[in-house]
Short mmCIF file of C-alpha atoms and ligand atoms in Angstrom, two decimals:
data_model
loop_
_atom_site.label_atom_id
_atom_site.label_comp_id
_atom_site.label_asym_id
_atom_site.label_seq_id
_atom_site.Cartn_x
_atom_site.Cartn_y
_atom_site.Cartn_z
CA UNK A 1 69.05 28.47 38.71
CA UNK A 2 70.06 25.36 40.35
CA UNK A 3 70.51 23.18 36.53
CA UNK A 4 71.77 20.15 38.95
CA UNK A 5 68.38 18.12 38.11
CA UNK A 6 68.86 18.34 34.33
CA UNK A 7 67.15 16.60 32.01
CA UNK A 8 70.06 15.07 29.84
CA UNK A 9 70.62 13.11 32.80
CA UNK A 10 67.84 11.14 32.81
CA UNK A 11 68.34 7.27 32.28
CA UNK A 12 65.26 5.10 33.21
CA UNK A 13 61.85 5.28 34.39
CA UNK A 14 61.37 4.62 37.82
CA UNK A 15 58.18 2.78 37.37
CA UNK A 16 60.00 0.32 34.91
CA UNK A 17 62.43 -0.48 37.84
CA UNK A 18 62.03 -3.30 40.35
CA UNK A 19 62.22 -1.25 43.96
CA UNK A 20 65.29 -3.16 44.51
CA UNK A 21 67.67 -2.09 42.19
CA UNK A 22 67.66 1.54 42.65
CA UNK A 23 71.06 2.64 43.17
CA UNK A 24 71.22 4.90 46.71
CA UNK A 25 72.88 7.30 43.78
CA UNK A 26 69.61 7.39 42.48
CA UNK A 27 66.34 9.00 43.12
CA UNK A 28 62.90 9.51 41.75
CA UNK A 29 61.46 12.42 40.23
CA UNK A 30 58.45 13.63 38.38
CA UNK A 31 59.29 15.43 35.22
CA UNK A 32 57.65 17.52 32.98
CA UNK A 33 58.61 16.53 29.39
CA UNK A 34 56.53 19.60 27.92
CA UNK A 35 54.00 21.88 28.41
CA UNK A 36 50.37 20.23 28.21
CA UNK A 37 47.95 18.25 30.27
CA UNK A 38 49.16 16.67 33.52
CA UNK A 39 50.21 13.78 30.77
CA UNK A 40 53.11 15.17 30.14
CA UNK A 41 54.32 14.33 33.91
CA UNK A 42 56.62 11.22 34.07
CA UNK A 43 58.44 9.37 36.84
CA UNK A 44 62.16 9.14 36.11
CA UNK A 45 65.26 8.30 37.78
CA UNK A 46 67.87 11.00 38.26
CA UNK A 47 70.98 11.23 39.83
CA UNK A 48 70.83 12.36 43.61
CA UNK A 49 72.24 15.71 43.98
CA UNK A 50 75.89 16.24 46.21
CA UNK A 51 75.44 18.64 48.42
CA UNK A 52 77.76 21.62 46.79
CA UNK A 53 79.59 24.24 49.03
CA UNK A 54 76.73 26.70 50.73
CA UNK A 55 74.19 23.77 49.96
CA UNK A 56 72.17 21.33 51.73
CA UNK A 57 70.30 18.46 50.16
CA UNK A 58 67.05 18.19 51.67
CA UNK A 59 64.97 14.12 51.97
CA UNK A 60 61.74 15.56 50.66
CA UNK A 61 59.26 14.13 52.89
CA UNK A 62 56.43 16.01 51.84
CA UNK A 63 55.95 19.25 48.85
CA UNK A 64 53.01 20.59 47.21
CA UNK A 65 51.36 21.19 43.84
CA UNK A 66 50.30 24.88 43.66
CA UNK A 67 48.88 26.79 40.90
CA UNK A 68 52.36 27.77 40.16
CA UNK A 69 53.04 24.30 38.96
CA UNK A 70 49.91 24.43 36.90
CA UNK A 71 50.56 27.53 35.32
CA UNK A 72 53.98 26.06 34.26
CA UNK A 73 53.02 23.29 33.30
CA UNK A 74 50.23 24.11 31.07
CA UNK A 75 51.46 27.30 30.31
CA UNK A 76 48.37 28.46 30.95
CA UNK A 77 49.02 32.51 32.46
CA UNK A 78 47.28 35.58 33.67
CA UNK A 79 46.18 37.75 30.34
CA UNK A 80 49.67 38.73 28.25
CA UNK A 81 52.07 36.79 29.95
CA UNK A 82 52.43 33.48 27.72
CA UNK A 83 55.36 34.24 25.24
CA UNK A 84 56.95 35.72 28.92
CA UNK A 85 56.70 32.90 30.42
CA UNK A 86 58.16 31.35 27.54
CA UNK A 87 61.10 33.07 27.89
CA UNK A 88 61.10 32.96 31.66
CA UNK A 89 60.72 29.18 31.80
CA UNK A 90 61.51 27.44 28.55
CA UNK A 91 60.37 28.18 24.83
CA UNK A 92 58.80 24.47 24.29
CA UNK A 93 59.49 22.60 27.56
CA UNK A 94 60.27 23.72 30.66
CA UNK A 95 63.96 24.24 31.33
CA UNK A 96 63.82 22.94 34.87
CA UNK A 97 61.55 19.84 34.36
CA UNK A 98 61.19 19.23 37.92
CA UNK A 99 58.30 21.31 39.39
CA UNK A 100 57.34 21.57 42.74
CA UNK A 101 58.46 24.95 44.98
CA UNK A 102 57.97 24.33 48.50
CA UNK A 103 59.21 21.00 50.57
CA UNK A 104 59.15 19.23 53.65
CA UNK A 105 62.04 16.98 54.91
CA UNK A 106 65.04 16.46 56.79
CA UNK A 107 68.97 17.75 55.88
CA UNK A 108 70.17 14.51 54.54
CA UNK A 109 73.91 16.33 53.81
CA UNK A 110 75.28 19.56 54.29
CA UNK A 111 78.37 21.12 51.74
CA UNK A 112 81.18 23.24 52.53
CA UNK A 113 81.11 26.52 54.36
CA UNK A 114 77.38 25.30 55.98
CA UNK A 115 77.00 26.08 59.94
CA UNK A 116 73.80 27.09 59.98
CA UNK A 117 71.89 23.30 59.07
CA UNK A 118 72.92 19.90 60.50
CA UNK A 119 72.52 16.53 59.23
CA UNK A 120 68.84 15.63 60.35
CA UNK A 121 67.73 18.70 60.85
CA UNK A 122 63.79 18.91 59.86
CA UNK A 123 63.37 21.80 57.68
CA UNK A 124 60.73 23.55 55.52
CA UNK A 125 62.28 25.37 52.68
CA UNK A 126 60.73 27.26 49.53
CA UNK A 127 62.58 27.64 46.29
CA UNK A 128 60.22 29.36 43.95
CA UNK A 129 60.83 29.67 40.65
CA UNK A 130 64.21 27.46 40.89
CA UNK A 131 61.37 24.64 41.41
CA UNK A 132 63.04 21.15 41.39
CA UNK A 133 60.87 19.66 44.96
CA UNK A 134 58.78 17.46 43.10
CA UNK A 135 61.88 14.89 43.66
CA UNK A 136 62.98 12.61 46.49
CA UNK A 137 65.76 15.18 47.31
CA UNK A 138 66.20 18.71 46.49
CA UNK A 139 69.65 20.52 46.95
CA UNK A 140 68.79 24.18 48.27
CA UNK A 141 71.28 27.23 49.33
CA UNK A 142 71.59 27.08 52.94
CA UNK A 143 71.34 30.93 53.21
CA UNK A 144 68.35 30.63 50.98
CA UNK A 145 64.64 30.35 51.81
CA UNK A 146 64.73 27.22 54.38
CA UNK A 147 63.89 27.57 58.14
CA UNK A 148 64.11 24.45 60.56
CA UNK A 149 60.96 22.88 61.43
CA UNK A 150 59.17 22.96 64.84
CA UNK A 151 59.16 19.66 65.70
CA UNK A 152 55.13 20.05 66.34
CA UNK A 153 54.83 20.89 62.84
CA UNK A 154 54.02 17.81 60.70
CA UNK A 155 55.12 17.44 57.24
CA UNK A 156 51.94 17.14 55.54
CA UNK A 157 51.26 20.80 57.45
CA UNK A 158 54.85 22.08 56.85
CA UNK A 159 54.63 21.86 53.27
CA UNK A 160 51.48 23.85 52.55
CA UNK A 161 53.01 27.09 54.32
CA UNK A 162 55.44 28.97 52.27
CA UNK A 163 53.65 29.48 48.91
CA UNK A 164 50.34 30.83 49.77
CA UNK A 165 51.46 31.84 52.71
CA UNK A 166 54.78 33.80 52.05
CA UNK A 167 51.86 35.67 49.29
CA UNK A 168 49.79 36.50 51.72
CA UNK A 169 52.68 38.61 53.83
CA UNK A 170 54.18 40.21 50.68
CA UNK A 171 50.73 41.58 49.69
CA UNK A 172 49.65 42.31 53.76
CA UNK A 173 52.89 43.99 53.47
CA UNK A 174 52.74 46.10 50.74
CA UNK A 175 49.62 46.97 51.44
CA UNK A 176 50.17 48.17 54.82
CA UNK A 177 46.95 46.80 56.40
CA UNK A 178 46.43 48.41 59.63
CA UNK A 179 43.80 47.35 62.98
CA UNK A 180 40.18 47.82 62.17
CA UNK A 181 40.71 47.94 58.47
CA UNK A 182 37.53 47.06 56.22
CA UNK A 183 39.22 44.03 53.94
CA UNK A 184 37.90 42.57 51.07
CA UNK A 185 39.28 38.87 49.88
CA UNK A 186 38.18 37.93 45.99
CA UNK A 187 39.22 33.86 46.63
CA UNK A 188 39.13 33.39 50.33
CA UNK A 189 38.83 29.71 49.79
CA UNK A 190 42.54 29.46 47.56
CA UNK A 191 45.89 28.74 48.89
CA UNK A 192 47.11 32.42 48.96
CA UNK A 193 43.06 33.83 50.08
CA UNK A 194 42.50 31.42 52.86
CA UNK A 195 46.16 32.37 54.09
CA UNK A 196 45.39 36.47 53.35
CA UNK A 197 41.72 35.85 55.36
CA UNK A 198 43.83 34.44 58.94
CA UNK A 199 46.49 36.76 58.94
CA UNK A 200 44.09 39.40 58.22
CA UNK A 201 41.69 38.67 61.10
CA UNK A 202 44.98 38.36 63.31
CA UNK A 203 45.93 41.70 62.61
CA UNK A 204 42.80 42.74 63.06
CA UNK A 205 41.14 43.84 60.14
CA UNK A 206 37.49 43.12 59.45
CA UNK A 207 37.40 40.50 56.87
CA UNK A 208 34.80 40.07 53.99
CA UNK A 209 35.46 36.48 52.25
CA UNK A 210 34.20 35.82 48.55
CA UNK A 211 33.71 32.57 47.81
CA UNK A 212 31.40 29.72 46.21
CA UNK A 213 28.60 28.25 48.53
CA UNK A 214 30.52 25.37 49.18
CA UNK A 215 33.28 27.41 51.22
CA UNK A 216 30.91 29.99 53.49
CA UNK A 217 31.73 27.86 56.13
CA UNK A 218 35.49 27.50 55.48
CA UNK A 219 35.72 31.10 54.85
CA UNK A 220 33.58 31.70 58.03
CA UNK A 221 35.74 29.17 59.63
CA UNK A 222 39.48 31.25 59.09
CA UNK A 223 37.75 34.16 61.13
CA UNK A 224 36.34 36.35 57.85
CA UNK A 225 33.58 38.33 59.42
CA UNK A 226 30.95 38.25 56.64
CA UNK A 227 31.27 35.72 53.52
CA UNK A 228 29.84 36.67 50.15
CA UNK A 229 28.89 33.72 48.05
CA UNK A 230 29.58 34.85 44.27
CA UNK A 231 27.27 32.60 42.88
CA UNK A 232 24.27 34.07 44.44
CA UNK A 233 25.39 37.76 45.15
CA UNK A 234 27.23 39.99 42.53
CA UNK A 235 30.57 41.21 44.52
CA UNK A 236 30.50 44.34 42.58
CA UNK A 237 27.30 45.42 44.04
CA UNK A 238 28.75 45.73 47.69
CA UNK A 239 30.38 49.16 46.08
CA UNK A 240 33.68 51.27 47.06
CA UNK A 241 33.34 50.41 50.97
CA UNK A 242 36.71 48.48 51.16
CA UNK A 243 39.81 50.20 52.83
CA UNK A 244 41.82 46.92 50.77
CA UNK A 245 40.58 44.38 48.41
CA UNK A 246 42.64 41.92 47.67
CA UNK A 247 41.95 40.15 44.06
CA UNK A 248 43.36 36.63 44.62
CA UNK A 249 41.66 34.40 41.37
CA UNK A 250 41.64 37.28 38.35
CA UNK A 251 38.13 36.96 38.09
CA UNK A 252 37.80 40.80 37.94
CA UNK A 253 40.46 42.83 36.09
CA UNK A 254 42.00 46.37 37.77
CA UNK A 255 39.06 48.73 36.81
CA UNK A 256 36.20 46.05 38.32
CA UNK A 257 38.70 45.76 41.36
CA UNK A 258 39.00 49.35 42.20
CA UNK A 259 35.09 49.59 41.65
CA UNK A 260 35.36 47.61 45.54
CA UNK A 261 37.76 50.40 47.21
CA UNK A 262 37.20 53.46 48.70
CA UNK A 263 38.56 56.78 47.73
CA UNK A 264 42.27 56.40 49.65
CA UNK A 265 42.22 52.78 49.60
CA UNK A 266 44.15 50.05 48.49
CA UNK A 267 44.42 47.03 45.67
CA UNK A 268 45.92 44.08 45.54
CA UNK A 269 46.24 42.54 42.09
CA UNK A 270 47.78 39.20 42.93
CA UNK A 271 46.29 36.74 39.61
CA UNK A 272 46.28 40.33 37.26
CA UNK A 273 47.48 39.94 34.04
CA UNK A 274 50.16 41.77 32.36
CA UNK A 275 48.11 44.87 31.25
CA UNK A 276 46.45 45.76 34.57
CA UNK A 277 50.19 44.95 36.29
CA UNK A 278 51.20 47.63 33.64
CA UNK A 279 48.72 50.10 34.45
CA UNK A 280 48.81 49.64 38.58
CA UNK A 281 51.09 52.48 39.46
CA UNK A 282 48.67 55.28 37.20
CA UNK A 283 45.00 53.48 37.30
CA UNK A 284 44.10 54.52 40.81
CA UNK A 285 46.04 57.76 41.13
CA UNK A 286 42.42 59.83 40.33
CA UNK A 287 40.86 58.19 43.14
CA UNK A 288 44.45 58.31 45.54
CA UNK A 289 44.30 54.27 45.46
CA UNK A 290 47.66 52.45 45.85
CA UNK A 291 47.63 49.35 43.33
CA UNK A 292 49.88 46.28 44.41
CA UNK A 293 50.25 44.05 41.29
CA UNK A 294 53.90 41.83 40.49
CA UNK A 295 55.31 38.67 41.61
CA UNK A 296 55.71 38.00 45.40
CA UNK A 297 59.24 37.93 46.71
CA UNK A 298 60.54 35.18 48.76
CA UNK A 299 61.99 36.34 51.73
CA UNK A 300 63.73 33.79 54.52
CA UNK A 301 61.74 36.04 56.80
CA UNK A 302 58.34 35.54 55.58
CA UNK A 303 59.06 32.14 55.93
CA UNK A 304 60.05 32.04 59.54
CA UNK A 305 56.97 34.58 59.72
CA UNK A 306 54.40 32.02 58.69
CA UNK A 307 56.10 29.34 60.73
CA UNK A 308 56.01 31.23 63.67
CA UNK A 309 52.21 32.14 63.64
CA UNK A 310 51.66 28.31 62.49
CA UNK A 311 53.67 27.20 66.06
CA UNK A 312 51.77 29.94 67.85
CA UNK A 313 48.27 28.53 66.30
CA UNK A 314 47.38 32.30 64.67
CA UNK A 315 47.45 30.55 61.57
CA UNK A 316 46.66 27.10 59.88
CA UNK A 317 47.65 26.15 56.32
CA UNK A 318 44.32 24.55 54.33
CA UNK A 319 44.90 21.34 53.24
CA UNK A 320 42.66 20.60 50.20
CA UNK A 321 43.72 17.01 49.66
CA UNK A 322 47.42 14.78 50.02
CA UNK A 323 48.44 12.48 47.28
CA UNK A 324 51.14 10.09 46.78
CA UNK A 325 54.47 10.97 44.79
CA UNK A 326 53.07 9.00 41.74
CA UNK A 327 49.61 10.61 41.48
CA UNK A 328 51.57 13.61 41.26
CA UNK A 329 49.86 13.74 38.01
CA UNK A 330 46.26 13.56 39.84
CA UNK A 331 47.54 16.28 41.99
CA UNK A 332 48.32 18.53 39.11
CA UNK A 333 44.20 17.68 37.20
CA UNK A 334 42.69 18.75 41.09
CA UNK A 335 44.84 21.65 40.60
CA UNK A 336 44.04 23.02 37.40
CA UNK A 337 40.34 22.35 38.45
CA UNK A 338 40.93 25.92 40.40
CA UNK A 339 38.45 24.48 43.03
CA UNK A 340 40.70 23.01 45.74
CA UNK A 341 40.17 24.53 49.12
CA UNK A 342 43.89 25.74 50.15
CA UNK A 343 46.82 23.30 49.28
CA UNK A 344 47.13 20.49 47.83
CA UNK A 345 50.08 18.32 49.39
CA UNK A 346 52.01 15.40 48.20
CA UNK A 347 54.11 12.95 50.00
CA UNK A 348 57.27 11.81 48.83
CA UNK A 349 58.88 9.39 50.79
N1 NAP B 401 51.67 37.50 42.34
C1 NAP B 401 52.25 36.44 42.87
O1 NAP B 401 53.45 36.45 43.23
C2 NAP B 401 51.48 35.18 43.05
C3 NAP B 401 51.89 34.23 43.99
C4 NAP B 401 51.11 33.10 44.18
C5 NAP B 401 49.97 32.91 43.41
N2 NAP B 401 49.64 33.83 42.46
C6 NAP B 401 48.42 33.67 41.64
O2 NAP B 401 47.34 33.89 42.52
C7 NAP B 401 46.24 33.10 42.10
C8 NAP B 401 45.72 32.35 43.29
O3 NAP B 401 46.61 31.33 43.65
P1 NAP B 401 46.10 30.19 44.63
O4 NAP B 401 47.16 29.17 44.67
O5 NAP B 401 45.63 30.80 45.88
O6 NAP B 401 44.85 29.65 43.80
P2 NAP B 401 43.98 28.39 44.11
O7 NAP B 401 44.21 27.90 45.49
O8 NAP B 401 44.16 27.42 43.00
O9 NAP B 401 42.51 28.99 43.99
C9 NAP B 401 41.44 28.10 44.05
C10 NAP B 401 40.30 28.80 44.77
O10 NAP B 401 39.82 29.87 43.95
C11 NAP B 401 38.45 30.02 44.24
N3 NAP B 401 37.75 30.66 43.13
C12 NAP B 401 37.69 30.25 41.85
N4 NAP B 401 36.93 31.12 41.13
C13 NAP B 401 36.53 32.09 42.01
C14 NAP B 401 35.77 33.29 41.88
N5 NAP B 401 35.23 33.66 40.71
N6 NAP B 401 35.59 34.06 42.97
C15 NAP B 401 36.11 33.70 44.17
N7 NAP B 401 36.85 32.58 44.36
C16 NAP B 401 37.06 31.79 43.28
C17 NAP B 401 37.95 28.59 44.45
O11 NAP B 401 36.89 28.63 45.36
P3 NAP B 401 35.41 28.33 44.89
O12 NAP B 401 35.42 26.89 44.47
O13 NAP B 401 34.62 28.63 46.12
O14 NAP B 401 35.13 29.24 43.75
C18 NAP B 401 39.15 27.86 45.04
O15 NAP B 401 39.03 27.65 46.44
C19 NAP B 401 46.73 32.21 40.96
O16 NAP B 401 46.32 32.80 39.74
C20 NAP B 401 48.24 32.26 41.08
O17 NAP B 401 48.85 32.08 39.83
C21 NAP B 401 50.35 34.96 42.28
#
């Protein structure tokens, strides 16, 4: 993990500064001093990152808050997966206090051994669990996750892609979908549903959406043939018709899910908790059903995947709402609300 943002190094609070005298050595950053409500988020001052040999230091014009953040910073996790995360990201704060996975921006320096990015280049790069975006500049490997940026492509849209949509093309992938494929989408409206529904339609599957009454027409909108409002249908009633249901919010657990495939089929667990991820490879074996459950990997080509279909106008990132760097902290409450419609961006500078 990239430990070049650590927290020791904090000095001041950039809202206690006068604009003026920030040193160019210097840039803002939202922390996260501990795990609770978006409270714990704080402005601060670090040092700017150098860009170190196979590195380039991205100007963050734009990232997101995703439920990843919110997860982190609230700890709050799928079924059986607190203490891991624990572990995984810090046992009473998180180790890397600067959230924030995906950015937006322009190579502001390049380090040794780079060829591939130049000074000024607009890129859109994804860092996952590394985190460290929610920052003014974030210091990525050049052979990592980052793609440059179609110069169509604003920032604002840029920065919504790779999280729910790198998702979406793991699970599409591991599933296999094929043409003419009966789909089912638990959380069409989300980030990584509303990003499953459009590449799903452009493969041509035949798309059924679930969401709340307020996003039929959303859902109806990214090309999902039929839309099933939860609130006045129960999903469970449409039966085992689905070639491929994807579960996207963990409102049903594995043996609720597989209730929705046919005989053959497949299941994508993408919100299960640690249990059902246990019990994917043997639950559907009885019934030949393939379950999908685990984290997503992130791939530079899933990247330049999502681009490419965003250039080409297949697909369309959702853009739920766009806040300032210092409502980062409002970000993070619309967030945790688990009602936003897609992504929720944030611009930095
Ligand atoms: N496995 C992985 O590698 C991986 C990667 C990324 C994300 N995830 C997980 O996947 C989940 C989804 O992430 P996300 O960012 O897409 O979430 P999100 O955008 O925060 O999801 C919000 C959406 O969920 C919908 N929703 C809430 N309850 C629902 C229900 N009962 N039925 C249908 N829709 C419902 C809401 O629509 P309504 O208001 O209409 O209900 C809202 O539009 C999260 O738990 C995240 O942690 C896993």
């Amino acid at each position: 993990m990239d430990r070049s943002f650590g927290i020791r190094r904090f000095t001041l609070k950039v809202k206690d500064l006068p604009p003026k005298m920030k040193s160019p050595s210097k840039m803002k950053a939202m922390a996260c001093t501990g795990y609770g409500s978006s409270e714990v988020l704080r402005a601060i001052e670090l040092q700017k990152p150098a860009p170190a040999a196979g590195k380039i230091v991205i100007r963050v014009r734009t990232t997101s808050v995703t439920s990843g953040d919110w997860r982190i910073r609230s700890l709050e996790m799928p079924p059986g997966f607190g203490f891991v995360a624990r572990l995984f990201f810090g046992l009473t704060k998180p180790r890397q206090p600067i959230l924030g996975s995906e950015v937006a921006g322009e190579v502001e320096s390049v380090g040794e051994n780079v060829t591939i990015f130049q000074v000024g280049d607009r890129v859109v790069a994804f860092d996952g669990a590394n985190m460290g975006c929610h920052a003014e500049f974030k210091s990525i490997k050049a052979a990592g996750c980052v793609v440059s940026l179609h110069e169509d492509i604003a920032f604002e849209t840029a920065a919504a892609l790779p999280f729910g949509g790198t998702t979406a093309l793991h699970f599409l992938r591991k599933v296999d979908l094929r043409e003419g494929e009966r789909v089912l989408v638990i959380g069409a409206s989300g980030s990584v549903g509303s990003a499953i529904v459009q590449i799903a339609c452009y493969l041509g599957a035949n798309v059924t959406g679930v969401c709340s009454s307020a996003n039929v027409d959303l859902v109806r909108s990214l090309g999902a043939e039929h839309v099933v409002d939860y609130t006045k249908q129960d999903v469970l009633s449409l039966g085992p018709k689905f070639d491929v249901v994807f579960e996207t919010v963990g409102s049903f657990n594995l043996s609720q899910t597989l209730m929705l495939a046919r005989d053959g089929g497949r299941v994508a667990m993408i919100a299960s908790g640690l249990a059902d991820m246990i019990l994917a490879r043997f639950r559907g074996k009885s019934r030949g059903i393939q379950v999908i459950a685990g984290p997503a990997e992130e791939r530079v080509e899933d990247l330049q995947e999502i681009l490419a279909l965003t250039v080409s106008k297949a697909f369309r990132p959702v853009i739920d709402s766009i806040y300032t760097f210092e409502e980062i902290p409002k970000a993070h409450t619309r967030v945790q609300q688990r009602r936003k419609r897609g992504n929720v961006v944030v611009t930095v500078s």
